[in-house]
PDB file of C-alpha atoms and ligand atoms in Angstrom:
ATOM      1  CA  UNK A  59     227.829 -37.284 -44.692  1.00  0.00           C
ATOM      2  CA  UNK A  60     229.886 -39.415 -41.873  1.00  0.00           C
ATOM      3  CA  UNK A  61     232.224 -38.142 -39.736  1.00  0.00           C
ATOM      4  CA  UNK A  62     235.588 -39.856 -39.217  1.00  0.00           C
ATOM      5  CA  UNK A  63     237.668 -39.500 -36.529  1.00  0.00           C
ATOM      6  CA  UNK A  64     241.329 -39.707 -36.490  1.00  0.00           C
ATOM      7  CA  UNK A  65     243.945 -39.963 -33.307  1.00  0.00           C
ATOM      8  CA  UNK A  66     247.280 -38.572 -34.160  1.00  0.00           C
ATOM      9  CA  UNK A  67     250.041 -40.841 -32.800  1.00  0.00           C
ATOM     10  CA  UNK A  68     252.436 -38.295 -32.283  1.00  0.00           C
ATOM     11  CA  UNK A  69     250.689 -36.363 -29.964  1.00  0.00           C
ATOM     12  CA  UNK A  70     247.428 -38.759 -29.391  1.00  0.00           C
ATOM     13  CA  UNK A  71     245.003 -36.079 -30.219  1.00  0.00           C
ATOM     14  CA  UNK A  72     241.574 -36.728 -31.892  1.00  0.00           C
ATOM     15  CA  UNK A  73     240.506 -34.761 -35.138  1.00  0.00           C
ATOM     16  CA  UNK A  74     237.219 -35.277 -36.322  1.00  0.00           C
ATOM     17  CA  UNK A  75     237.047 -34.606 -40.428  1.00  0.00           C
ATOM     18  CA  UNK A  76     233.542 -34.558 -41.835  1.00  0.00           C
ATOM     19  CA  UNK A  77     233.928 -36.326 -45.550  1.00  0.00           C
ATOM     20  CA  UNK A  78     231.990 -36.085 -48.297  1.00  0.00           C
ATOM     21  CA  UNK A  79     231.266 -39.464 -49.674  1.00  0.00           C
ATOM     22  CA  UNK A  80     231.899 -42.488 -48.455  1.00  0.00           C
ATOM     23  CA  UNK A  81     235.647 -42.759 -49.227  1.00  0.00           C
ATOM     24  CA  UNK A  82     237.407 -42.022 -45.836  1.00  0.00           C
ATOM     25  CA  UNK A  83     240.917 -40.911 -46.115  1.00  0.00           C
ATOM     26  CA  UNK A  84     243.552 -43.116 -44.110  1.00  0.00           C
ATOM     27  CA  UNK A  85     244.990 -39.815 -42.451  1.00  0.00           C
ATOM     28  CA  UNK A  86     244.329 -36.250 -42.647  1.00  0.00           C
ATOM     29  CA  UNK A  87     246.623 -33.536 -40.870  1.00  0.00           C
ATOM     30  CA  UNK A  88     246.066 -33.586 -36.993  1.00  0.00           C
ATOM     31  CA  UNK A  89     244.434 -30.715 -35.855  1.00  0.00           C
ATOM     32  CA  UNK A  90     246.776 -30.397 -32.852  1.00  0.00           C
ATOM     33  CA  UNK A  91     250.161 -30.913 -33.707  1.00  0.00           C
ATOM     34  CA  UNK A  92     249.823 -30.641 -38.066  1.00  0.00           C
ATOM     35  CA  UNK A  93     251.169 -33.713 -37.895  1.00  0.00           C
ATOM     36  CA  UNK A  94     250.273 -36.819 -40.775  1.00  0.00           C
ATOM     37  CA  UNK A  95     250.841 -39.438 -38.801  1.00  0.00           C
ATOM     38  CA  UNK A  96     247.456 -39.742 -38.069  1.00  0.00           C
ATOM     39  CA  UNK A  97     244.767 -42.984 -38.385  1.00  0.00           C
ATOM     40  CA  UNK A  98     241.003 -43.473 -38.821  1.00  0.00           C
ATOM     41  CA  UNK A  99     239.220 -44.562 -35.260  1.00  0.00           C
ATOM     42  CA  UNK A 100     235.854 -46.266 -34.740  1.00  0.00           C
ATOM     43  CA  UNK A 101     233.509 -42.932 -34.274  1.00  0.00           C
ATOM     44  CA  UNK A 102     230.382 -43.947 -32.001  1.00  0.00           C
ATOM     45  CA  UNK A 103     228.514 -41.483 -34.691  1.00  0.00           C
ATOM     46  CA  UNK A 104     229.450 -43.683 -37.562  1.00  0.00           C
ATOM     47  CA  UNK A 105     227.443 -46.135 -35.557  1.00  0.00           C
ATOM     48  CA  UNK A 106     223.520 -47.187 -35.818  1.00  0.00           C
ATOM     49  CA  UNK A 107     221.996 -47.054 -32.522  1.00  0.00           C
ATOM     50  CA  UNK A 108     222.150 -50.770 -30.912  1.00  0.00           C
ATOM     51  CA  UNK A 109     218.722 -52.344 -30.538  1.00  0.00           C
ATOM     52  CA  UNK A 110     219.327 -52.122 -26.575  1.00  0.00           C
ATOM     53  CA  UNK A 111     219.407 -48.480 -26.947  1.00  0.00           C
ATOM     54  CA  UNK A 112     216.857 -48.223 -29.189  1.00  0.00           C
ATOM     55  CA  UNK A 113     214.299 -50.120 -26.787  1.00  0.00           C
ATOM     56  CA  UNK A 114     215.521 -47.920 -24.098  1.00  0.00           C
ATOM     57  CA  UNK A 115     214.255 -45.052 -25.938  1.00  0.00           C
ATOM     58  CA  UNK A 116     210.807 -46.284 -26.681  1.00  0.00           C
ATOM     59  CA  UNK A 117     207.710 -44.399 -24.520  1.00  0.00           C
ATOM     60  CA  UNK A 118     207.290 -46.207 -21.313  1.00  0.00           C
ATOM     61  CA  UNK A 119     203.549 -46.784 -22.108  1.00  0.00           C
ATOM     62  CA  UNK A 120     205.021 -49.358 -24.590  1.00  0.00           C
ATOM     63  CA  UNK A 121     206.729 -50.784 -21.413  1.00  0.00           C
ATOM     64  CA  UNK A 122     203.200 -51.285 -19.597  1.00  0.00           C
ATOM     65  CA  UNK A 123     201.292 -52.379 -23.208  1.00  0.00           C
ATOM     66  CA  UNK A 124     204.056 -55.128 -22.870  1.00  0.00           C
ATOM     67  CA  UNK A 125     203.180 -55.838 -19.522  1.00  0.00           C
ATOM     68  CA  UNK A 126     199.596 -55.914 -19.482  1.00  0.00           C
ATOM     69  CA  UNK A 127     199.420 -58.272 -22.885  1.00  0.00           C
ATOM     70  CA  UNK A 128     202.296 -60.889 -21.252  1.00  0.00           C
ATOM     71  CA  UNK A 129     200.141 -60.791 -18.157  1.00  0.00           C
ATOM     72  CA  UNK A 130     196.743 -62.031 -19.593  1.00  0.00           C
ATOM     73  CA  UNK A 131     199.156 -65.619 -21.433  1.00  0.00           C
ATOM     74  CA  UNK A 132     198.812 -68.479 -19.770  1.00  0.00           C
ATOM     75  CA  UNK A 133     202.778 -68.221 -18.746  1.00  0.00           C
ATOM     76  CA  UNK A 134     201.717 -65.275 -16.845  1.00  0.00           C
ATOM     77  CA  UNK A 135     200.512 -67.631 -14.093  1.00  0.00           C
ATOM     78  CA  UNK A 136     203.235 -68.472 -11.462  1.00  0.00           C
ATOM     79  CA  UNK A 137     201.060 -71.391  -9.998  1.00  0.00           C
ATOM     80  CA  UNK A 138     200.581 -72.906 -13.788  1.00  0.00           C
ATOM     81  CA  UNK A 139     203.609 -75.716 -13.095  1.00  0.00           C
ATOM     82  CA  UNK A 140     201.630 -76.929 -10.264  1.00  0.00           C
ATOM     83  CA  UNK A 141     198.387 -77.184 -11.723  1.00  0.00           C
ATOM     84  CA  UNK A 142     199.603 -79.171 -14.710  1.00  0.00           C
ATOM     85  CA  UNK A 143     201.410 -81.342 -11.895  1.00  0.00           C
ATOM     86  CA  UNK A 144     200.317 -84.705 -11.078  1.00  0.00           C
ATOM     87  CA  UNK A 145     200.513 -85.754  -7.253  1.00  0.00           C
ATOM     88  CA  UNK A 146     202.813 -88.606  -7.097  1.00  0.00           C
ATOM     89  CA  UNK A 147     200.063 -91.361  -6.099  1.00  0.00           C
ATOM     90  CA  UNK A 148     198.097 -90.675  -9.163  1.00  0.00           C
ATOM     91  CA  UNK A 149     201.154 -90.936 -11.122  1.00  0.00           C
ATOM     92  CA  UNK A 150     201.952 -94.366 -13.000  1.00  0.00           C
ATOM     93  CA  UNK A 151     204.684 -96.073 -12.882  1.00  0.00           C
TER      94      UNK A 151
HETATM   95 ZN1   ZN B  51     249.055 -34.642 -33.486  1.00  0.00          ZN
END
């Protein structure tokens, strides 16, 4: 079940309403002042974790299994530009 969070503008708290369903309400009754004049916010909980934050949880071993496998490509070699270079007397017009 999502939570939705509502900020009250009369007195700018936040209530947090857990609803059943999917079918948020456009205001509940704030929690601080009883007030209605309330509106649904953007809850980070309603929110998937970002990819970013996902890969920042991963096991650091994944981190070094990355590593090690981009170090054994061909890219891996910082001297590869130069050995695919051609000095410029052997070069042709
Ligand atoms: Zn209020």
């Amino acid at each position: 079940m999502p939570i939705y969070e509502y900020r009250c503008e009369d007195c700018k708290g936040k209530t947090a309403k857990l609803v059943k369903g999917f079918d948020a309400p456009e205001s509940i009754a704030c929690r601080e002042c009883r007030g209605e004049n309330t509106h649904r916010i953007i809850s980070s909980v309603a929110f998937h974790k970002s990819l970013n934050s996902r890969l920042q949880d991963l096991d650091p071993r994944y981190d070094r299994m990355a590593d090690a496998a981009a170090a054994s490509t061909a890219e891996s070699d910082p001297n590869r530009f130069l050995k695919s270079a051609i000095p410029l007397d052997a070069a042709e017009d």
